[in-house]
Coordinates of C-alpha atoms and ligand atoms in Angstrom, one line a residue:
M287 CA 29.7 20.1 -2.1
F288 CA 32.1 17.7 -0.6
Q289 CA 35.1 16.6 -2.5
L290 CA 37.0 13.4 -2.5
A291 CA 40.7 13.5 -3.1
P292 CA 41.6 11.9 -6.4
H293 CA 43.7 8.8 -6.4
R294 CA 47.2 10.0 -7.3
I295 CA 48.9 7.9 -9.9
L296 CA 52.1 9.9 -9.7
S297 CA 52.8 11.4 -6.3
S298 CA 55.6 13.6 -7.5
V299 CA 56.8 14.9 -10.8
T300 CA 60.0 13.1 -11.6
A301 CA 62.6 14.0 -14.1
A302 CA 61.5 11.0 -16.2
L303 CA 58.0 12.4 -16.3
V304 CA 59.2 15.8 -17.5
L305 CA 61.1 14.1 -20.2
T306 CA 58.1 12.1 -21.5
L307 CA 55.6 15.0 -21.1
G308 CA 56.1 16.2 -24.7
L309 CA 55.1 12.7 -25.9
W310 CA 52.0 12.7 -23.7
V311 CA 50.8 15.9 -25.1
S312 CA 51.1 14.8 -28.7
S313 CA 49.3 11.5 -28.0
G314 CA 46.6 13.6 -26.2
R315 CA 45.9 15.2 -29.6
A316 CA 45.6 11.8 -31.2
A317 CA 43.0 11.0 -28.5
E318 CA 41.1 14.2 -29.3
A319 CA 40.9 13.2 -33.0
A320 CA 39.6 9.8 -32.0
A321 CA 36.9 11.4 -29.9
A322 CA 35.8 13.6 -32.8
A323 CA 35.6 10.6 -35.1
T324 CA 33.1 8.7 -33.0
S325 CA 30.7 11.4 -32.1
A326 CA 29.2 14.7 -33.1
L327 CA 28.0 15.3 -29.5
P328 CA 29.8 16.8 -26.7
K329 CA 31.5 14.0 -24.8
L330 CA 32.3 13.4 -21.1
L331 CA 35.1 10.9 -20.7
D332 CA 35.8 9.5 -17.2
L333 CA 39.1 7.7 -16.7
G334 CA 39.0 5.7 -13.5
S335 CA 38.9 2.2 -12.2
K336 CA 36.3 -0.2 -10.8
S337 CA 38.0 -0.2 -7.4
C338 CA 39.0 3.3 -6.4
I339 CA 36.4 4.8 -4.1
P340 CA 35.8 8.2 -5.8
C341 CA 35.7 6.3 -9.1
K342 CA 33.0 4.0 -7.7
M343 CA 31.0 7.0 -6.7
M344 CA 31.2 8.3 -10.2
A345 CA 29.6 5.1 -11.7
P346 CA 25.9 5.7 -10.8
L347 CA 26.0 9.3 -11.9
L348 CA 27.7 8.4 -15.2
K349 CA 24.9 5.9 -15.7
E350 CA 22.3 8.6 -15.0
L351 CA 23.9 11.1 -17.3
T352 CA 24.0 8.4 -20.1
E353 CA 20.3 7.7 -19.7
E354 CA 19.0 11.2 -19.0
Y355 CA 21.0 13.0 -21.7
A356 CA 20.9 10.4 -24.4
G357 CA 21.2 12.1 -27.7
K358 CA 22.6 15.2 -26.2
L359 CA 25.8 14.1 -24.4
Q360 CA 28.1 11.1 -25.0
V361 CA 29.4 9.6 -21.8
E362 CA 32.3 7.2 -21.8
F363 CA 34.2 5.4 -19.0
I364 CA 37.6 3.9 -19.4
D365 CA 38.9 1.6 -16.6
V366 CA 42.6 2.4 -16.8
W367 CA 43.5 -0.3 -14.3
V368 CA 42.5 -3.2 -16.5
K369 CA 45.3 -4.6 -18.7
E370 CA 44.0 -3.8 -22.1
N371 CA 43.5 -0.1 -21.2
A372 CA 46.9 0.3 -19.5
A373 CA 48.1 2.7 -22.2
K374 CA 45.0 4.9 -22.0
G375 CA 46.1 6.8 -18.9
K376 CA 49.2 7.8 -20.7
E377 CA 47.3 8.5 -23.9
Y378 CA 45.1 11.1 -22.2
G379 CA 47.9 12.4 -20.0
I380 CA 46.2 11.9 -16.7
S381 CA 48.0 11.9 -13.4
A382 CA 45.2 10.9 -11.1
I383 CA 41.9 8.9 -11.2
P384 CA 39.2 9.6 -11.7
T385 CA 39.8 12.3 -14.3
Q386 CA 36.9 13.7 -16.3
I387 CA 37.7 15.2 -19.6
F388 CA 35.1 17.4 -21.4
F389 CA 35.3 17.2 -25.2
A390 CA 33.6 19.5 -27.7
P391 CA 31.6 17.8 -30.6
D392 CA 34.7 18.3 -32.8
G393 CA 36.8 16.4 -30.3
K394 CA 38.7 19.4 -28.9
E395 CA 39.4 19.1 -25.2
L396 CA 37.6 21.9 -23.4
W397 CA 38.4 21.2 -19.7
R398 CA 39.3 18.5 -17.3
H399 CA 38.8 17.7 -13.6
E400 CA 40.5 15.4 -11.2
G401 CA 38.6 13.5 -8.4
F402 CA 35.0 12.9 -7.7
F403 CA 32.8 15.3 -9.6
A404 CA 29.1 15.6 -8.7
K405 CA 26.4 15.4 -11.3
A406 CA 25.1 18.9 -10.7
D407 CA 28.6 20.3 -11.0
I408 CA 29.2 18.4 -14.3
L409 CA 26.0 19.8 -15.7
A410 CA 26.9 23.3 -14.5
K411 CA 30.3 23.0 -16.1
W412 CA 28.8 22.0 -19.4
K413 CA 26.6 25.1 -19.3
E414 CA 29.6 27.2 -18.4
L415 CA 31.5 25.8 -21.4
G416 CA 28.6 26.9 -23.6
F417 CA 26.7 23.6 -23.9
D418 CA 23.2 23.7 -22.6
L419 CA 22.1 20.1 -22.3
G420 CA 18.5 21.2 -21.4
T421 CA 16.5 19.2 -19.0
A422 CA 17.0 15.5 -18.4
T423 CA 14.8 13.1 -20.5
A424 CA 13.4 10.8 -17.9
P425 CA 14.4 7.3 -18.5
K426 CA 11.4 5.1 -19.1
I427 CA 10.7 2.5 -16.5
E428 CA 7.9 0.1 -17.2
R429 CA 6.9 -3.5 -16.8
W430 CA 4.1 -5.1 -18.7
E431 CA 4.8 -8.8 -17.8
P432 CA 5.5 -9.9 -14.2
A433 CA 9.2 -10.7 -13.8
A434 CA 8.3 -13.9 -11.9
K435 CA 5.4 -16.3 -11.5
D436 CA 3.2 -16.0 -8.4
A437 CA 4.0 -19.4 -6.8
R438 CA 1.3 -19.0 -4.1
A439 CA -1.9 -21.0 -4.1
K440 CA -4.9 -18.7 -4.9
D441 CA -6.5 -19.2 -1.4
Q442 CA -3.2 -18.0 0.2
I443 CA -3.4 -14.6 -1.5
C444 CA -5.4 -11.7 0.1
T445 CA -8.1 -10.7 -2.5
L446 CA -7.7 -7.1 -1.4
C447 CA -4.0 -6.4 -0.8
D448 CA -2.5 -9.4 -2.6
G449 CA -0.5 -10.1 0.6
D450 CA 0.0 -13.5 2.1
I451 CA -2.8 -14.9 4.2
S452 CA -1.5 -16.2 7.5
P453 CA -3.5 -19.2 8.9
K454 CA -3.8 -17.3 12.2
T455 CA -5.5 -14.2 10.9
A456 CA -7.4 -15.3 7.7
V457 CA -10.8 -13.7 7.1
V458 CA -13.6 -14.9 4.8
V459 CA -16.3 -12.6 3.5
T460 CA -19.2 -14.2 1.6
S461 CA -20.4 -12.3 -1.4
A462 CA -22.9 -12.9 -4.2
K463 CA -19.9 -13.8 -6.4
G464 CA -18.5 -16.3 -3.9
D465 CA -16.2 -16.3 -0.9
V466 CA -13.6 -13.5 -0.6
R467 CA -10.5 -14.5 1.3
L468 CA -8.5 -11.8 3.1
C469 CA -5.3 -11.6 5.1
S470 CA -6.7 -9.6 8.0
L471 CA -9.7 -7.9 9.6
H472 CA -8.1 -4.6 8.4
C473 CA -8.5 -5.7 4.8
A474 CA -12.1 -6.8 5.6
F475 CA -12.9 -3.3 6.9
I476 CA -11.2 -1.7 3.8
L477 CA -13.5 -3.9 1.7
Y478 CA -16.4 -2.7 3.8
S479 CA -15.5 0.9 3.4
C480 CA -15.5 0.8 -0.4
L481 CA -18.6 -1.4 -0.9
T482 CA -21.3 0.4 -2.8
E483 CA -24.0 -2.1 -1.9
D484 CA -26.2 -2.1 1.2
K485 CA -23.8 -2.9 4.1
T486 CA -26.3 -3.7 6.9
G487 CA -25.5 -6.9 8.6
F488 CA -22.0 -7.0 7.1
E489 CA -20.7 -8.9 10.1
K490 CA -23.0 -11.8 9.4
R491 CA -21.1 -12.3 6.2
V492 CA -17.7 -12.4 7.9
S493 CA -15.9 -15.3 9.3
V494 CA -12.6 -14.8 11.2
T495 CA -9.9 -17.1 12.4
D496 CA -9.7 -17.9 16.1
Y497 CA -6.2 -16.9 16.9
A498 CA -5.8 -19.6 19.5
T499 CA -7.0 -22.6 17.4
G500 CA -6.8 -21.5 13.8
T501 CA -10.4 -22.4 13.1
L502 CA -12.9 -20.1 11.4
V503 CA -15.7 -18.7 13.5
A504 CA -18.5 -16.2 12.9
A505 CA -17.3 -12.6 13.3
S506 CA -20.2 -11.4 15.4
D507 CA -19.7 -13.7 18.4
V508 CA -16.0 -13.2 18.8
A509 CA -13.8 -11.3 21.4
Y510 CA -11.3 -9.1 19.7
L511 CA -8.0 -8.2 21.1
Q512 CA -6.8 -4.9 19.7
G513 CA -3.4 -3.3 20.3
A514 CA -0.7 -1.3 18.6
D515 CA 2.8 -2.1 17.6
G516 CA 5.1 -0.5 20.2
K517 CA 7.5 0.8 17.6
T518 CA 5.3 2.0 14.7
G519 CA 2.0 2.5 16.5
R520 CA 0.3 0.5 13.7
P521 CA -2.8 -1.3 15.1
W522 CA -3.1 -5.1 15.2
I523 CA -6.2 -7.2 15.8
K524 CA -6.4 -10.8 17.0
A525 CA -9.8 -12.6 17.1
F526 CA -10.7 -15.2 19.8
A527 CA -13.7 -17.6 19.9
S528 CA -13.6 -17.3 23.7
R529 CA -13.1 -14.3 25.9
D530 CA -10.8 -16.4 28.0
G531 CA -8.5 -17.0 25.0
A532 CA -8.4 -13.2 24.4
A533 CA -7.7 -12.6 28.1
K534 CA -4.9 -15.1 28.2
E535 CA -3.2 -13.6 25.1
M536 CA -3.7 -10.1 26.5
Q537 CA -1.5 -11.0 29.6
T538 CA 1.5 -11.6 27.4
G539 CA 0.8 -9.5 24.2
G540 CA -1.1 -6.6 25.7
G541 CA -4.0 -4.8 24.0
S542 CA -7.6 -4.5 25.0
I543 CA -10.6 -6.7 24.5
I544 CA -13.4 -5.2 22.4
G545 CA -16.5 -6.3 20.6
W546 CA -17.4 -6.1 16.8
A547 CA -19.1 -2.7 17.1
A548 CA -16.2 -1.0 18.8
L549 CA -13.7 -2.7 16.4
Q550 CA -15.7 -1.5 13.4
E551 CA -15.9 2.1 14.7
S552 CA -12.1 2.1 15.3
E553 CA -11.3 0.6 12.0
L554 CA -13.5 3.1 10.1
S555 CA -12.3 6.1 12.0
Q556 CA -9.5 7.1 9.6
R557 CA -10.4 7.3 5.9
C558 CA -8.8 8.3 2.6
G559 CA -9.5 11.9 1.7
F560 CA -10.0 10.9 -1.9
C561 CA -11.6 7.5 -2.1
D562 CA -12.9 7.2 1.5
R563 CA -11.3 3.8 2.1
S564 CA -10.5 3.0 5.8
L565 CA -6.8 3.1 6.5
Y566 CA -4.0 3.2 9.1
P567 CA -2.1 6.5 9.1
Q568 CA 1.1 4.4 9.5
D569 CA 0.6 2.8 6.1
V570 CA -0.3 5.7 3.9
A571 CA 0.4 9.3 2.7
S572 CA -0.3 12.2 4.9
V573 CA -2.1 15.1 3.3
R574 CA -2.4 18.6 4.9
V575 CA -5.4 20.5 3.4
E576 CA -5.1 24.1 4.5
G577 CA -3.9 23.0 7.9
A578 CA -6.4 20.1 8.3
Q579 CA -5.1 16.6 8.5
S580 CA -6.2 14.2 5.8
Y581 CA -4.8 11.0 4.3
G582 CA -4.4 9.3 0.9
C583 CA -4.6 5.5 1.0
C584 CA -1.9 5.5 -1.7
A585 CA 0.3 8.1 -3.4
H586 CA -2.1 8.8 -6.2
C587 CA -5.1 9.0 -3.8
A588 CA -3.1 11.6 -1.9
M589 CA -2.9 13.7 -5.1
G590 CA -6.6 13.0 -5.6
V591 CA -7.3 14.9 -2.4
T592 CA -6.3 18.1 -4.3
A593 CA -8.8 17.2 -7.0
R594 CA -11.6 16.3 -4.6
T595 CA -11.2 19.3 -2.3
G596 CA -10.1 21.9 -4.9
K597 CA -7.7 23.2 -2.3
D598 CA -3.9 23.5 -2.0
T599 CA -2.3 20.5 -0.3
E600 CA 1.0 19.2 1.1
V601 CA 1.5 15.5 0.6
R602 CA 4.0 13.5 2.6
Q603 CA 4.6 9.9 1.4
P604 CA 7.7 7.8 2.2
D605 CA 9.7 6.4 -0.6
G606 CA 8.4 2.8 -1.2
L607 CA 11.9 1.4 -1.0
T608 CA 13.9 3.5 1.5
G609 CA 11.3 5.3 3.5
E610 CA 12.8 8.7 2.7
M611 CA 10.1 11.3 3.0
I612 CA 8.8 12.8 -0.3
I613 CA 7.0 16.1 0.0
V614 CA 4.8 17.4 -2.7
K615 CA 3.1 20.8 -2.5
T616 CA 0.3 21.8 -4.8
L617 CA -0.9 25.3 -5.7
G618 CA -4.1 25.9 -7.7
G619 CA -4.4 22.3 -8.8
A620 CA -0.8 22.0 -10.1
V621 CA 2.4 20.8 -8.5
A622 CA 4.3 23.7 -6.9
S623 CA 7.2 21.8 -5.5
V624 CA 8.6 18.3 -5.1
E625 CA 11.3 17.3 -2.6
P626 CA 13.6 15.7 -3.5
A627 CA 13.3 17.1 -7.0
T628 CA 14.2 13.7 -8.5
A629 CA 11.2 12.0 -7.1
V630 CA 8.9 10.0 -9.4
A631 CA 5.7 8.0 -9.1
W632 CA 4.9 4.4 -9.9
F633 CA 1.6 3.8 -11.6
G634 CA 0.8 0.2 -10.9
K635 CA -1.4 -1.2 -13.6
K636 CA -3.0 -4.6 -14.3
Q637 CA -4.6 -6.0 -17.4
T638 CA -8.3 -6.8 -17.4
A639 CA -9.7 -9.9 -19.1
D640 CA -10.5 -7.8 -22.2
G641 CA -7.0 -6.6 -22.4
K642 CA -7.4 -3.1 -21.0
W643 CA -4.7 -1.7 -18.6
V644 CA -6.3 -0.3 -15.5
S645 CA -5.0 0.7 -12.1
A646 CA -3.7 -2.2 -10.1
G647 CA -5.2 -0.7 -7.0
C648 CA -3.9 1.3 -4.0
F649 CA -1.6 -1.5 -2.7
H650 CA 0.4 -1.3 -5.9
Q651 CA 1.3 2.4 -6.1
G652 CA 4.0 4.6 -4.7
F653 CA 6.4 7.5 -4.8
F654 CA 10.2 7.0 -5.0
A655 CA 12.9 9.5 -4.3
T656 CA 14.7 8.6 -7.6
P657 CA 14.0 6.4 -10.6
E658 CA 16.9 4.2 -9.3
N659 CA 15.0 3.5 -6.1
L660 CA 11.9 2.5 -8.1
R661 CA 14.1 0.2 -10.2
Q662 CA 15.4 -1.5 -7.1
W663 CA 11.9 -1.8 -5.7
L664 CA 10.8 -3.5 -8.9
D665 CA 13.6 -5.9 -8.5
V666 CA 12.3 -7.1 -5.1
H667 CA 8.6 -6.9 -6.3
P668 CA 8.7 -9.1 -9.4
L669 CA 4.9 -9.4 -9.6
E670 CA 4.3 -5.6 -10.0
T671 CA 3.4 -4.3 -13.4
G672 CA 2.8 -0.8 -14.6
E673 CA 4.9 2.3 -15.5
M674 CA 6.8 5.2 -14.0
I675 CA 5.1 8.6 -14.3
T676 CA 6.0 12.0 -13.1
I677 CA 4.4 13.3 -9.9
Q678 CA 3.0 16.1 -12.0
Q679 CA 1.3 13.5 -14.2
S680 CA 0.0 11.7 -11.1
L681 CA -1.8 15.0 -10.1
A682 CA -2.9 15.9 -13.6
D683 CA -4.5 12.4 -14.0
K684 CA -6.6 13.2 -10.9
M685 CA -7.4 16.8 -11.8
K686 CA -9.1 15.7 -15.1
L687 CA -11.6 13.4 -13.3
T688 CA -15.2 14.5 -13.2
P689 CA -16.9 14.9 -9.8
Q690 CA -18.9 11.7 -10.7
Q691 CA -15.6 9.8 -11.3
I692 CA -14.2 11.1 -8.1
Q693 CA -17.3 10.0 -6.2
K694 CA -16.8 6.5 -7.5
A695 CA -13.1 6.4 -7.1
C696 CA -11.6 3.1 -5.8
K697 CA -15.0 1.7 -5.0
I698 CA -15.2 -2.1 -5.6
G699 CA -15.6 -2.5 -9.3
E700 CA -13.1 0.2 -10.1
C701 CA -9.9 -0.9 -8.3
A702 CA -11.7 -4.2 -8.0
P703 CA -10.0 -7.1 -6.3
K704 CA -9.5 -10.1 -8.6
Ligands
ZN158 ZN1 -4.8 -8.0 2.8
ZN159 ZN1 -7.7 6.2 -1.5

C-alpha cells in the first residue's frame, strides 16, 4: 500500500505550540462531545482541504464510504483551509492534513491517522477497533427516464444498434412491417442471424449504399470491399455499385473485393454462444468454456453461455467506460470470482408500449469495474435507461431461464428493435 506524506501544517514543534497544547487537548474533548451529540454511529472525520493532493485522493473514497456504509458509519469532511473552518484544525488538535479521526458512537476518540488512508485500510482499522461494519450496501444506480431527448431524426437511427446512420453506409431491409433502416451491413447480418422466419432470399430484401455515390442499390449485385482496422482488427465493409469503384477504393484503403455469398459467410462465422447472433470478437465479451473459445454478444449473453452450456466458464469483458478488463469465473452455475471485486453490471432496460420494462437489447448492456465508472458512463450516455445489478444477479437471471427461453433468447421479438 503506498503512502502519501501528509501536508504538514507545523513543520516543527515550537515553544509557542507547547504552551498552547494544553488548550488544544481540552478543546479536543469539546469536539468529542459534539461528535457524540450528532450521532449514535461510529464516525470517521476527515480534516483536510480541497486543494492538497492526498486530501483530494481521500474525497472519492469518503464518498464511497458514505454511500456504501450508510446507516452503519457516519462520515464527515471538514475543509480546514476555508475561512469559516479556520478554528477547526485547532479544535481537533491536528498538525497535518489530511487527518482522519475515528470516533466511537459515544463520541470518544478511538484513533487517528495522518496522510492519505486507503479505503481498505480504513475498514480494516474499524474492524481492529471492534466495529464490524459488515459488507457494503451497494448504492443504487438506476435511470427510468432518459436524461436527454434524442435529437436525431428517426431515419438517422439504426433500428438494431441505435447508432447513427452514416449516409455512406446506410442499409435498408424490407420487412412485412415496413422498411428497417440500419447503420451498416454488420447490423444487417446481426438482424439476419436472429430472424426466426424463413431467411431464403434475404439478400433480395436488402438495399445497400454505394460508397462512391451515396445512392441505394440492390445488395445482390454489388461488389463488397472488406478489410480490417489496422489497430483493432475490427472488420469494415464498403459496398460499391461497380467493381471499378471498389478497385479504386482498394488502392488507397486496402481490403479485398468479395461477393455477397462470401461476405455473408464471413459475417456469420462468429456467433454469440448464448443467443447465436453474429458478432465481431473485437466488440464483445470473450467466453472460455472448458478451454474452448466462445463469445457473448453482450455482458449478459456472456453469462448466458454458462446457462446454455451448463459448463464452467471464464468471461472477459472490458469495462464499458475505461476498457479495463473484467474477469468473471463461474463454477457450477454460480459466480466463483470477479476481478476486480468491485465490478458491477448494467442492465439496460426499455419500456414497452404497455408499460412493461424489458431488456433494452444487447447494445445497451455492460460490465463496469466500479459503480463510479457506470455513473460516468451514464453521464455520457444520456439516452440509456435501466439499473445497476450485481454480476451474480446477471448470472442468476440467466440460470433461471428454461431451455425454451434460452432457445428463443434475443431473437427478434424478444430484444426487438423498435
Ligand atoms: Zn447499427
Ligand atoms: Zn447474445
